[in-house]
PDB file of C-alpha atoms in Angstrom:
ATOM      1  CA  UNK A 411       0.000   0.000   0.000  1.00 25.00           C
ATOM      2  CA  UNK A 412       1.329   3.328  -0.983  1.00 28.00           C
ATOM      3  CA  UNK A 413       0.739   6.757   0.850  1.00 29.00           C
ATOM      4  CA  UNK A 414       1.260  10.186   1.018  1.00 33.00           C
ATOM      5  CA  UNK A 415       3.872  11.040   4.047  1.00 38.00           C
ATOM      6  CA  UNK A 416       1.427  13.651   4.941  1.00 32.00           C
ATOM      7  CA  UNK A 417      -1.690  11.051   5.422  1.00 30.00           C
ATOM      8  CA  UNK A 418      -2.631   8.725   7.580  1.00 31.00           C
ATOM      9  CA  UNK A 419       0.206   6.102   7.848  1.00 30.00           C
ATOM     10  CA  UNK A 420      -1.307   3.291   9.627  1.00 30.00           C
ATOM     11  CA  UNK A 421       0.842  -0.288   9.002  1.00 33.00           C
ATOM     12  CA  UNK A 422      -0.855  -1.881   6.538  1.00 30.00           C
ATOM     13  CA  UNK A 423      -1.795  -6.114   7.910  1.00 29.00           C
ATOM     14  CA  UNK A 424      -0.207  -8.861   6.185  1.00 33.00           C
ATOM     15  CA  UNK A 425       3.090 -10.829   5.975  1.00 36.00           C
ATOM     16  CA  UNK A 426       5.249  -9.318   8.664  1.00 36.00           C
ATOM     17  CA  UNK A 427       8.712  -9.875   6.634  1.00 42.00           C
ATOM     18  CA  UNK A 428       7.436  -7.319   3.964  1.00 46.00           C
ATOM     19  CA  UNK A 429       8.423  -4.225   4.691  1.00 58.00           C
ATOM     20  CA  UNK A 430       5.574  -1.537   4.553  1.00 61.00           C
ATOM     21  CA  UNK A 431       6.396   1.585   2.543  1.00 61.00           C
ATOM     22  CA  UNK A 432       4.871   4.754   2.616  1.00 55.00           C
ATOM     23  CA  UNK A 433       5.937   7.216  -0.286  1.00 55.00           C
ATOM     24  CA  UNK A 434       7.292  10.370  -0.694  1.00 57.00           C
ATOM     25  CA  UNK A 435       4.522  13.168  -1.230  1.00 48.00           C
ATOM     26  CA  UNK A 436       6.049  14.176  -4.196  1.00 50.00           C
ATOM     27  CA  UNK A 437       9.000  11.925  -6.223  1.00 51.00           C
ATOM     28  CA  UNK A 438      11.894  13.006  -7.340  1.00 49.00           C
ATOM     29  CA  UNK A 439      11.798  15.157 -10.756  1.00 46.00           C
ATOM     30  CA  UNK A 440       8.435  16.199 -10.125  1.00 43.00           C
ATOM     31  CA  UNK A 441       8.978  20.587 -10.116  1.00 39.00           C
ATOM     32  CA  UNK A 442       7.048  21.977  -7.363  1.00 43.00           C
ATOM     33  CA  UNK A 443       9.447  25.104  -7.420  1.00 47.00           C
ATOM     34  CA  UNK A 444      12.038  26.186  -8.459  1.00 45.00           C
ATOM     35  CA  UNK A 445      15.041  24.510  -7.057  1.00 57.00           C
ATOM     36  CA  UNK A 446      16.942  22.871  -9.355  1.00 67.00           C
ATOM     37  CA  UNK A 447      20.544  22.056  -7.618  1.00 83.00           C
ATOM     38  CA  UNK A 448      21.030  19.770  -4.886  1.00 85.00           C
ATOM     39  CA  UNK A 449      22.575  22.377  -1.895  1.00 93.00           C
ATOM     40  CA  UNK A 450      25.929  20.976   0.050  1.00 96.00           C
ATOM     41  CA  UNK A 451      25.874  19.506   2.913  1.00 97.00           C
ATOM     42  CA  UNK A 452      27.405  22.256   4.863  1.00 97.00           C
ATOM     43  CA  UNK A 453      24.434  24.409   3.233  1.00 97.00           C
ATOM     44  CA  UNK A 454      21.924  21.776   4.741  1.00 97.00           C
ATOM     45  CA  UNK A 455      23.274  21.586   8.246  1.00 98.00           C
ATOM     46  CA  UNK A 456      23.270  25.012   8.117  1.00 97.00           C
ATOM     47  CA  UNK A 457      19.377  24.953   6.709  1.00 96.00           C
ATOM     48  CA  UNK A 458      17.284  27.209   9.318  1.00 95.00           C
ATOM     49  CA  UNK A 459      14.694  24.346  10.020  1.00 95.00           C
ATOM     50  CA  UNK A 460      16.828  22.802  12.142  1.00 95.00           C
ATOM     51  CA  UNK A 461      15.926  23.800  15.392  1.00 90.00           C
ATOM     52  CA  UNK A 462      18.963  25.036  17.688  1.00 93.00           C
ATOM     53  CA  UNK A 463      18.856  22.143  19.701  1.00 94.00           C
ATOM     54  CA  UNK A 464      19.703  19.422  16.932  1.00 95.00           C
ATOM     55  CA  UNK A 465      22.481  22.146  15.661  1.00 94.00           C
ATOM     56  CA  UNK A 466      24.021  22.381  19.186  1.00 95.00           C
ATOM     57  CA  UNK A 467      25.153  18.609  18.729  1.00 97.00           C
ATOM     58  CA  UNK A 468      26.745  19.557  15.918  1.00 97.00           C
ATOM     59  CA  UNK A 469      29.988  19.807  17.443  1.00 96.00           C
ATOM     60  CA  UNK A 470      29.639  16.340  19.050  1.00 96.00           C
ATOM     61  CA  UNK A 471      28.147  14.467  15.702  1.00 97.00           C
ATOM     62  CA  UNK A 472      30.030  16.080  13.552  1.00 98.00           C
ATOM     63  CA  UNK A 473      27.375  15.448  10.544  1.00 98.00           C
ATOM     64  CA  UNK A 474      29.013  16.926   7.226  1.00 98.00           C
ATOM     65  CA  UNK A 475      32.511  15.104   7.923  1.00 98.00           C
ATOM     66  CA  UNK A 476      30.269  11.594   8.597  1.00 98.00           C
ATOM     67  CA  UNK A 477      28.132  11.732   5.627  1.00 98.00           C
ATOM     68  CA  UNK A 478      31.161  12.821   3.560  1.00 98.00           C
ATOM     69  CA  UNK A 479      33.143   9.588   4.943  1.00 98.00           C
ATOM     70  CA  UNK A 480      30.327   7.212   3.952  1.00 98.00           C
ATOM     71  CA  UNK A 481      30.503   8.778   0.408  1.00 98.00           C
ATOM     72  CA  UNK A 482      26.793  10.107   0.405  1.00 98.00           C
ATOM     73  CA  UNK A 483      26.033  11.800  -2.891  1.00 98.00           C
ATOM     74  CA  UNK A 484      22.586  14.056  -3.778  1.00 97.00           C
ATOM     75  CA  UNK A 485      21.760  11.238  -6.443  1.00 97.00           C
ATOM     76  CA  UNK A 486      22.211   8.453  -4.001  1.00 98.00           C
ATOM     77  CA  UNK A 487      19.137   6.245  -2.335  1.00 98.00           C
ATOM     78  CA  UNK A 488      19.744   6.085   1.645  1.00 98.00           C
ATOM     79  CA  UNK A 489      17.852   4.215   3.673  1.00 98.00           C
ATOM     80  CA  UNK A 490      18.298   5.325   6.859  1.00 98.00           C
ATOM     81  CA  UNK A 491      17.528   2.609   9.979  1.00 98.00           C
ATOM     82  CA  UNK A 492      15.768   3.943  13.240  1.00 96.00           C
ATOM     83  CA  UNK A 493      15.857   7.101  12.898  1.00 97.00           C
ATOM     84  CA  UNK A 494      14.910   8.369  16.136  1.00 93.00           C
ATOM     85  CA  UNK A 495      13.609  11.649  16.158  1.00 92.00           C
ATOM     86  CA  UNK A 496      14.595  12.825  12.830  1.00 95.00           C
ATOM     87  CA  UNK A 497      18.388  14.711  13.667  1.00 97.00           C
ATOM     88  CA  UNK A 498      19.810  12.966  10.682  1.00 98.00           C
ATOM     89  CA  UNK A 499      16.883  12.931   8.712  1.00 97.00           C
ATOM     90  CA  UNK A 500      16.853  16.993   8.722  1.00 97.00           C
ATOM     91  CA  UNK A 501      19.981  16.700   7.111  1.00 98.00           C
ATOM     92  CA  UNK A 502      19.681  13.884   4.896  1.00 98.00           C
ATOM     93  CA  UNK A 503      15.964  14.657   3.274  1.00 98.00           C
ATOM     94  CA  UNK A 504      17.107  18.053   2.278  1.00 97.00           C
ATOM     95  CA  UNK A 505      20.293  17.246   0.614  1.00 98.00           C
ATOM     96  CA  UNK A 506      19.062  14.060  -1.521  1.00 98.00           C
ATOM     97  CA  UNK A 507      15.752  16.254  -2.496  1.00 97.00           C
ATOM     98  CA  UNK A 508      16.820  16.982  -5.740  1.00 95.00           C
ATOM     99  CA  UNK A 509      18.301  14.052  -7.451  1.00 96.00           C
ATOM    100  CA  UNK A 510      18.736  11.249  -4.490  1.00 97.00           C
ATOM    101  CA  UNK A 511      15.989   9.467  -2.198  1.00 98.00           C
ATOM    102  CA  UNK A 512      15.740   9.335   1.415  1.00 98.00           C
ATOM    103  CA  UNK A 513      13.846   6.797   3.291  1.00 98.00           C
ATOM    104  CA  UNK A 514      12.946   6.272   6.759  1.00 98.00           C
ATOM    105  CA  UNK A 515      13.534   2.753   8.147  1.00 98.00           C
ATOM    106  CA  UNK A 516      11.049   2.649  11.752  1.00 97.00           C
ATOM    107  CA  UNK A 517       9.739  -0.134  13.586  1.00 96.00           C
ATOM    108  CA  UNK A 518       6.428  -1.635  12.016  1.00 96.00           C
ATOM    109  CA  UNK A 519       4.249  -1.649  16.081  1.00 94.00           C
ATOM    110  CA  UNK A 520       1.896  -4.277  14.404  1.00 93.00           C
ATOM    111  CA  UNK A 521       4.805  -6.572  14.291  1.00 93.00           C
ATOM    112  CA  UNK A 522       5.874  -6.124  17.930  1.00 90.00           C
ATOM    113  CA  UNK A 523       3.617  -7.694  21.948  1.00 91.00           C
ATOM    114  CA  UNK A 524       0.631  -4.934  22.323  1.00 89.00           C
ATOM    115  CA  UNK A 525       2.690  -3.771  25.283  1.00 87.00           C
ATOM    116  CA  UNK A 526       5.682  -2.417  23.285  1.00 85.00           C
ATOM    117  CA  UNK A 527       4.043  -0.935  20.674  1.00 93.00           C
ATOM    118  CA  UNK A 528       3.568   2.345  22.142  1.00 93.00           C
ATOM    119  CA  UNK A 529       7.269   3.726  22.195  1.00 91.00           C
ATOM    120  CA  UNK A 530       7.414   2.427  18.421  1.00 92.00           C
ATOM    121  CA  UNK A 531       3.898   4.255  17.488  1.00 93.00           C
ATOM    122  CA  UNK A 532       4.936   7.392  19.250  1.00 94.00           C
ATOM    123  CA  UNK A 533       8.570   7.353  17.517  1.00 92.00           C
ATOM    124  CA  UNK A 534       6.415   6.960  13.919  1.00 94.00           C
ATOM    125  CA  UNK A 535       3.928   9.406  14.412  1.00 94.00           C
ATOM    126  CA  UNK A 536       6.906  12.142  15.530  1.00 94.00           C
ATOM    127  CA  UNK A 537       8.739  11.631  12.516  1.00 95.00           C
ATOM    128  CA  UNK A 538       5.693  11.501   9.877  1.00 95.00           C
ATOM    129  CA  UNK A 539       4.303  14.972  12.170  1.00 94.00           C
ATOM    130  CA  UNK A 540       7.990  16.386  11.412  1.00 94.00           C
ATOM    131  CA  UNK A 541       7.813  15.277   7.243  1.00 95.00           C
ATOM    132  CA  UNK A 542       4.481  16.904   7.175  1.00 95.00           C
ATOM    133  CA  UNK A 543       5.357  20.114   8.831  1.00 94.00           C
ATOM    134  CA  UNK A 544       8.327  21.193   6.391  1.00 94.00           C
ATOM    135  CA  UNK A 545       7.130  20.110   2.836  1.00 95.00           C
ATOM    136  CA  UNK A 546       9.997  21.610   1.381  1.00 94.00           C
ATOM    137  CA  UNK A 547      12.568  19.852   2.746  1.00 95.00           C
ATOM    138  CA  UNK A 548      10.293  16.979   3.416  1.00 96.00           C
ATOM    139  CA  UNK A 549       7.594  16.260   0.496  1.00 96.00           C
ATOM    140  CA  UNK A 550       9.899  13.797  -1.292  1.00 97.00           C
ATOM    141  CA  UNK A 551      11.223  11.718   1.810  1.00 97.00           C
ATOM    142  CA  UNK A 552       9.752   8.152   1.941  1.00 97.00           C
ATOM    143  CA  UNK A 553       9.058   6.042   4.730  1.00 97.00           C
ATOM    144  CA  UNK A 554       9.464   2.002   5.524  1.00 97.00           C
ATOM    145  CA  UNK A 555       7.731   0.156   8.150  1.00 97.00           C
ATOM    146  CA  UNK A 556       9.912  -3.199   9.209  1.00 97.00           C
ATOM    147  CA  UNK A 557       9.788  -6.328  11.473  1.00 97.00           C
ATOM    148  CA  UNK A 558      12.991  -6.022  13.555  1.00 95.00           C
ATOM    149  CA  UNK A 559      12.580  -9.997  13.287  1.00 95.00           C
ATOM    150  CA  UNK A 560      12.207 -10.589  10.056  1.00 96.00           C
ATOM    151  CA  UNK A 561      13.389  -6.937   8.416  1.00 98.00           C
ATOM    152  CA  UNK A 562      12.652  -6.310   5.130  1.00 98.00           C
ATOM    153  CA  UNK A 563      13.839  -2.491   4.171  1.00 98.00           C
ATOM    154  CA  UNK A 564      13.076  -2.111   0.651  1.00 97.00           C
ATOM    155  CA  UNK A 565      13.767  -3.883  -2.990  1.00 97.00           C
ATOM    156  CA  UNK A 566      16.729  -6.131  -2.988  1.00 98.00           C
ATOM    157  CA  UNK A 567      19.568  -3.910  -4.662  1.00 98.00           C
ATOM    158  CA  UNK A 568      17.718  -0.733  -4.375  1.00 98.00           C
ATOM    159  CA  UNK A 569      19.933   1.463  -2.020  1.00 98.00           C
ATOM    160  CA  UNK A 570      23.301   3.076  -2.157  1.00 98.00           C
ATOM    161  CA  UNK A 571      23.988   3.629   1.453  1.00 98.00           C
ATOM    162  CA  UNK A 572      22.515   2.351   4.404  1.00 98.00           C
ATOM    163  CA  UNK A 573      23.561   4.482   7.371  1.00 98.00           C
ATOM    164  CA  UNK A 574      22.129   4.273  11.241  1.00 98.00           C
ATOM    165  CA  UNK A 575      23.475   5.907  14.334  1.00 98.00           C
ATOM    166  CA  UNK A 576      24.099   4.586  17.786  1.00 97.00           C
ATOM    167  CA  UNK A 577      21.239   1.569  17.443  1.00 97.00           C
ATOM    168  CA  UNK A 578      23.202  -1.638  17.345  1.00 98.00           C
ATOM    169  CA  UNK A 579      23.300  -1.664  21.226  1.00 97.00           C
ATOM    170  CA  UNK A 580      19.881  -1.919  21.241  1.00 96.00           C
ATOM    171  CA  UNK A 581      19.682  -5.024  18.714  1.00 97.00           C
ATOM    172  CA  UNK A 582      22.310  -6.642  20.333  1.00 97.00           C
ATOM    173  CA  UNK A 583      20.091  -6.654  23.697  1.00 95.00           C
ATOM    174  CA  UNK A 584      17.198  -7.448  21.994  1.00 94.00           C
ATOM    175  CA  UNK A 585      18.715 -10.305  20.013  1.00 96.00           C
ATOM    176  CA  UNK A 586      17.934  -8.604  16.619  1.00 97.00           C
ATOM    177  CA  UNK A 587      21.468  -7.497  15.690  1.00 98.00           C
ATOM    178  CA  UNK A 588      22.448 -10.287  12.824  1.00 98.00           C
ATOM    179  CA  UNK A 589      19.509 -10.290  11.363  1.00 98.00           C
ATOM    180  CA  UNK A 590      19.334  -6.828  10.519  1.00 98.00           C
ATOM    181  CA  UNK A 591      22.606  -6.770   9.097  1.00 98.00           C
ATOM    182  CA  UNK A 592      21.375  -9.051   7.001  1.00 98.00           C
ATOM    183  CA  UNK A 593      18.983  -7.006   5.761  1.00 98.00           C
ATOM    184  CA  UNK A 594      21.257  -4.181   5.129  1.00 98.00           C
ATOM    185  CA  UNK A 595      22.966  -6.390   3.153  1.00 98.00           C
ATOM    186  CA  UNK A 596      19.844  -7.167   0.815  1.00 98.00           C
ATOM    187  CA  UNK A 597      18.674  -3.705   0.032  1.00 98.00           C
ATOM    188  CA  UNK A 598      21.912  -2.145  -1.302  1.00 98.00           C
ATOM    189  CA  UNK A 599      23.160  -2.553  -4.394  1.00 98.00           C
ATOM    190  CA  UNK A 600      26.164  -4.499  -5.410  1.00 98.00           C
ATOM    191  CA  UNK A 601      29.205  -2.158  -3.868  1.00 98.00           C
ATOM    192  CA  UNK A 602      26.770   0.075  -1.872  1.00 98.00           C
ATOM    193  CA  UNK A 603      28.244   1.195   1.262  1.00 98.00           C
ATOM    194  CA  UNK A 604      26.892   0.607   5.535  1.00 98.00           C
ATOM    195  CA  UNK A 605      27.954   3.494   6.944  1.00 98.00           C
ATOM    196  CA  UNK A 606      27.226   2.633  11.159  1.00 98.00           C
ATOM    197  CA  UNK A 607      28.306   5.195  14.595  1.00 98.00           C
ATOM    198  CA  UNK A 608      28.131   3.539  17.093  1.00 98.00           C
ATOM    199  CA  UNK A 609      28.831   4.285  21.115  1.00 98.00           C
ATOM    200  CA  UNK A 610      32.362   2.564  21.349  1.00 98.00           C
ATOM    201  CA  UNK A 611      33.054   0.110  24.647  1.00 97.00           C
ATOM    202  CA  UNK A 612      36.623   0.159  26.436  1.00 95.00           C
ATOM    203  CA  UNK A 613      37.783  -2.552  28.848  1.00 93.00           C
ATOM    204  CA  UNK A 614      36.324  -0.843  31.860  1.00 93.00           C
ATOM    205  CA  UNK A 615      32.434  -1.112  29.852  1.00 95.00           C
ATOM    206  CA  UNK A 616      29.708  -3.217  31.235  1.00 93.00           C
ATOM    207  CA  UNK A 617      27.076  -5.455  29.622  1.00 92.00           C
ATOM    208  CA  UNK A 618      24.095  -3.082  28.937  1.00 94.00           C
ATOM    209  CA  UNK A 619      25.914   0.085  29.114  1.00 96.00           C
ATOM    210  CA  UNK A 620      25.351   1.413  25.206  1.00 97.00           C
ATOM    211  CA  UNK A 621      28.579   0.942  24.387  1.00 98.00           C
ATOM    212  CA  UNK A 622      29.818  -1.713  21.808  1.00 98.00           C
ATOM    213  CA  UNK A 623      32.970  -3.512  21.046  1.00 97.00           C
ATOM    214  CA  UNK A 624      34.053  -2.127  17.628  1.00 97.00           C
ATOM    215  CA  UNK A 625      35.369  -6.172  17.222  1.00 97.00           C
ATOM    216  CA  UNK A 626      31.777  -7.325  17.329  1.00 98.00           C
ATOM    217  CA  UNK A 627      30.499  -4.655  15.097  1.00 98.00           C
ATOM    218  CA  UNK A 628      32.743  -5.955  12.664  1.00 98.00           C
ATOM    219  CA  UNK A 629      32.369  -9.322  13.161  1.00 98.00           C
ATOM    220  CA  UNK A 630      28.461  -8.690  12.308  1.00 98.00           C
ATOM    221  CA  UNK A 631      28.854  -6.822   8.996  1.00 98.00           C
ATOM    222  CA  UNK A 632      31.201  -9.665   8.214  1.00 98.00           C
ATOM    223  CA  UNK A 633      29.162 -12.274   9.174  1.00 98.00           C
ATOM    224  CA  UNK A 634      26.392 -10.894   6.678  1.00 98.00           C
ATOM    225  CA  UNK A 635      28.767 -10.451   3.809  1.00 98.00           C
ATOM    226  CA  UNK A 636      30.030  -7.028   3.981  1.00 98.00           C
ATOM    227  CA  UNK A 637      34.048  -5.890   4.231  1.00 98.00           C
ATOM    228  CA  UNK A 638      35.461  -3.409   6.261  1.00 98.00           C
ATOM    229  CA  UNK A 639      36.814  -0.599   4.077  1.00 98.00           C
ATOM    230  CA  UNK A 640      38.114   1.778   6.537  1.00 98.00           C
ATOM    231  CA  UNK A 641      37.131   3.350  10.467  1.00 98.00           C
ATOM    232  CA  UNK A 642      37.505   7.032  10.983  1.00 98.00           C
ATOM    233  CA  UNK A 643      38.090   8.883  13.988  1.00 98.00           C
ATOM    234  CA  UNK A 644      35.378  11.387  13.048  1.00 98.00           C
ATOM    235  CA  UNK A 645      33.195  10.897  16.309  1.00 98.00           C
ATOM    236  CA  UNK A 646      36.000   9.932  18.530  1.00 98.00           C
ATOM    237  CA  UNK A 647      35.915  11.649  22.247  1.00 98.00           C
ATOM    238  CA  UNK A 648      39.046  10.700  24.578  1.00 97.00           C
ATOM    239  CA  UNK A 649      37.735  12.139  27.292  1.00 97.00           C
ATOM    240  CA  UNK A 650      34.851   9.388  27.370  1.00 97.00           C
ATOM    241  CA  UNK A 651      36.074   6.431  29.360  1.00 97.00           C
ATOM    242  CA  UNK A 652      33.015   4.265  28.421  1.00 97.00           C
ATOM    243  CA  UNK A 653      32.523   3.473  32.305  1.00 96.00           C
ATOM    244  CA  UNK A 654      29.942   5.523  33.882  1.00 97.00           C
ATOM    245  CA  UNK A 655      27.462   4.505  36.404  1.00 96.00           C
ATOM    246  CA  UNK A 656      23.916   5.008  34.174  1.00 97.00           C
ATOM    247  CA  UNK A 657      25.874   3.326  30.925  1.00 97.00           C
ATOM    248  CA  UNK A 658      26.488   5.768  28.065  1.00 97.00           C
ATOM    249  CA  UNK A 659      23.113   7.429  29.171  1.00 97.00           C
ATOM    250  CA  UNK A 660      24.840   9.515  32.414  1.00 97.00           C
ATOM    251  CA  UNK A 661      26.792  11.778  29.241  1.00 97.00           C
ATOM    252  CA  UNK A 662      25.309  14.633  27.114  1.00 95.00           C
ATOM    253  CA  UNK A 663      22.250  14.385  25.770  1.00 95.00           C
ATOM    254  CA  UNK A 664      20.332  12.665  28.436  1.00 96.00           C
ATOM    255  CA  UNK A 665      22.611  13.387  31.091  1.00 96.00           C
ATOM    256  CA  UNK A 666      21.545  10.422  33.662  1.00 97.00           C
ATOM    257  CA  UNK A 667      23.431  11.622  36.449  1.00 97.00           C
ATOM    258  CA  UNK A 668      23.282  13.856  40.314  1.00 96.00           C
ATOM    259  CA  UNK A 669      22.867  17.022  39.426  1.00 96.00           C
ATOM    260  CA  UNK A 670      25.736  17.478  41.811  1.00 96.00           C
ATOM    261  CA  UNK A 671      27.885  15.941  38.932  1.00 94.00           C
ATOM    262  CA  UNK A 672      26.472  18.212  36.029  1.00 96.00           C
ATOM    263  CA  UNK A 673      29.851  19.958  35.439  1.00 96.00           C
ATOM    264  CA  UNK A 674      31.813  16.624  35.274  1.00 96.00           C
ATOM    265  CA  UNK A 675      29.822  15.037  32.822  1.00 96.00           C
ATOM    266  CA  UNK A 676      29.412  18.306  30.381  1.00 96.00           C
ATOM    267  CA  UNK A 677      33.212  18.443  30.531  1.00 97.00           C
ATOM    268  CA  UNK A 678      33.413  15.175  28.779  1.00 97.00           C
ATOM    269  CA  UNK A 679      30.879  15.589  26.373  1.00 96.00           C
ATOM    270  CA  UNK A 680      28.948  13.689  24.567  1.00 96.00           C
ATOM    271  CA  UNK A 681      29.936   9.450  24.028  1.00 97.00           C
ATOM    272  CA  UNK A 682      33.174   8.065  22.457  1.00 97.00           C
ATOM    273  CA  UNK A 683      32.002   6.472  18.635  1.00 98.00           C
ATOM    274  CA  UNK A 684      33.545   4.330  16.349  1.00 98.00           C
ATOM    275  CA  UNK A 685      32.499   5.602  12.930  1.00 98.00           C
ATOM    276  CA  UNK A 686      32.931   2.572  10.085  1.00 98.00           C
ATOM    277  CA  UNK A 687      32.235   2.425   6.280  1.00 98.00           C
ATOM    278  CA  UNK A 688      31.029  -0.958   5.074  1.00 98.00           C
ATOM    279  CA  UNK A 689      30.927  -2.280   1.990  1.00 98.00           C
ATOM    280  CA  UNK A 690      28.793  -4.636  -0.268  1.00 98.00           C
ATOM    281  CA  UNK A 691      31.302  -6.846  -2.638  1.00 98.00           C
ATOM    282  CA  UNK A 692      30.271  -6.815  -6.381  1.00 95.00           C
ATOM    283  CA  UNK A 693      30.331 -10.220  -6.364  1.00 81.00           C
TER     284      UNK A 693
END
């Protein structure tokens, strides 16, 4: 079933390891004014619908020098997975609205218990409420519903890039991890690229903390047929010892922590990340 981003997006019922995709509003090469060139990415980030709280983090995600690493291009298709609440998808929408494709990858909540639906649902409606709001940058930016047991994220060989930011903690607790590097691997093309951040585990790290071995990132996107083409110090952050009593969630942004300890934890900033470039072999 196809829909307009700005309409009602309910998943559609049926086979759970089809992804659900609603369309853009508007495809590519359809002229609803007059832009014709794709902008930079500098001149996205610095686009003034991003609100000042996404563009404070900035400093700490570093997004032109990322996207730049995983070789994004305007004419590229990028799926992005779990997006969140849209920081990358501000950037991303708006810079492949010309000649490229964005899609959102989010949780399908008719795949998931009835009692963990509703963070899914909530996530969904945010980001289809944020499309909706800012047509311009927005209109042509697509949307994919998936079962994080089964996921499906589009046509085999249809994408570019597949990127995601700090979510493969989350798999890994919930047991989901290999098979959706699997399914990265299906959707790109032959010698499309995984671009993945990740919060990056030291020694000191506990189980359940948010941080990740960058070993066992690796050993995933191996496992499901990519090869490591090269890490990048991009998102790196020294100062983050990857041992803190509430996990990676007692740093910048949600700052878990005494108030008493405010200061300390601002000084460090926001997590250490490992910042790796996958790729899909031709053959």
């Amino acid at each position: 079933m196809l829909l307009g981003c700005a309409q009602d997006t309910t998943a559609p019922q049926g086979d759970s390891s089809t992804a659900q995709t609603v369309e853009a509003a508007t495809p590519p090469g359809t002229a609803t004014e007059a832009r014709t060139e794709a902008p930079t990415l500098a001149e996205v980030v610095a686009g003034d619908w991003r609100s000042d709280e996404n563009r404070a983090r900035d400093e700490h995600r570093h997004p032109v020098e990322t996207l730049e690493f995983f070789g994004v291009e305007p004419a590229h298709s990028v799926v992005e997975i779990t997006p969140g609440g849209g920081w990358y998808a501000e950037i991303l929408a708006p810079y492949l609205y010309e000649r490229g494709r964005y899609v959102a990858a989010v949780v399908d909540p008719e795949t998931l218990p009835e009692d963990g639906r509703d963070y899914h649902q909530r996530q969904r409606h945010n980001l289809e409420q944020r499309f909706s709001e800012a047509p311009e940058q927005f209109s042509r930016a697509g949307m994919v519903a998936y079962d994080p047991a089964a996921p499906v994220f589009g046509e085999p060989g249809s994408a570019d890039v597949v990127v995601t930011f700090r979510n493969v903690h989350n798999w890994l607790s919930n047991g989901q991890a290999e098979g959706m590097f699997e399914g990265f691997h299906e959707v790109l093309r032959p010698g499309g690229v995984l671009g993945v951040v990740e919060h990056r585990a030291s020694a000191a790290s506990k189980d359940g903390s948010g941080y990740v071995a960058q070993d066992r990132i690796v050993e995933l996107a191996t496992q499901a047929g990519f090869v490591l083409e090269e890490a990048s110090e991009i998102n790196a952050n020294p100062r983050d010892t990857a041992d803190h009593p509430n996990g990676v969630w007692t740093l910048p942004p949600t700052n878990n922590h005494d108030e008493a300890d405010a200061a300390r934890y601002a000084d460090i900033g926001e997590s250490d990340r490992m910042t790796l470039r996958f790729r899909k072999p031709l053959e």
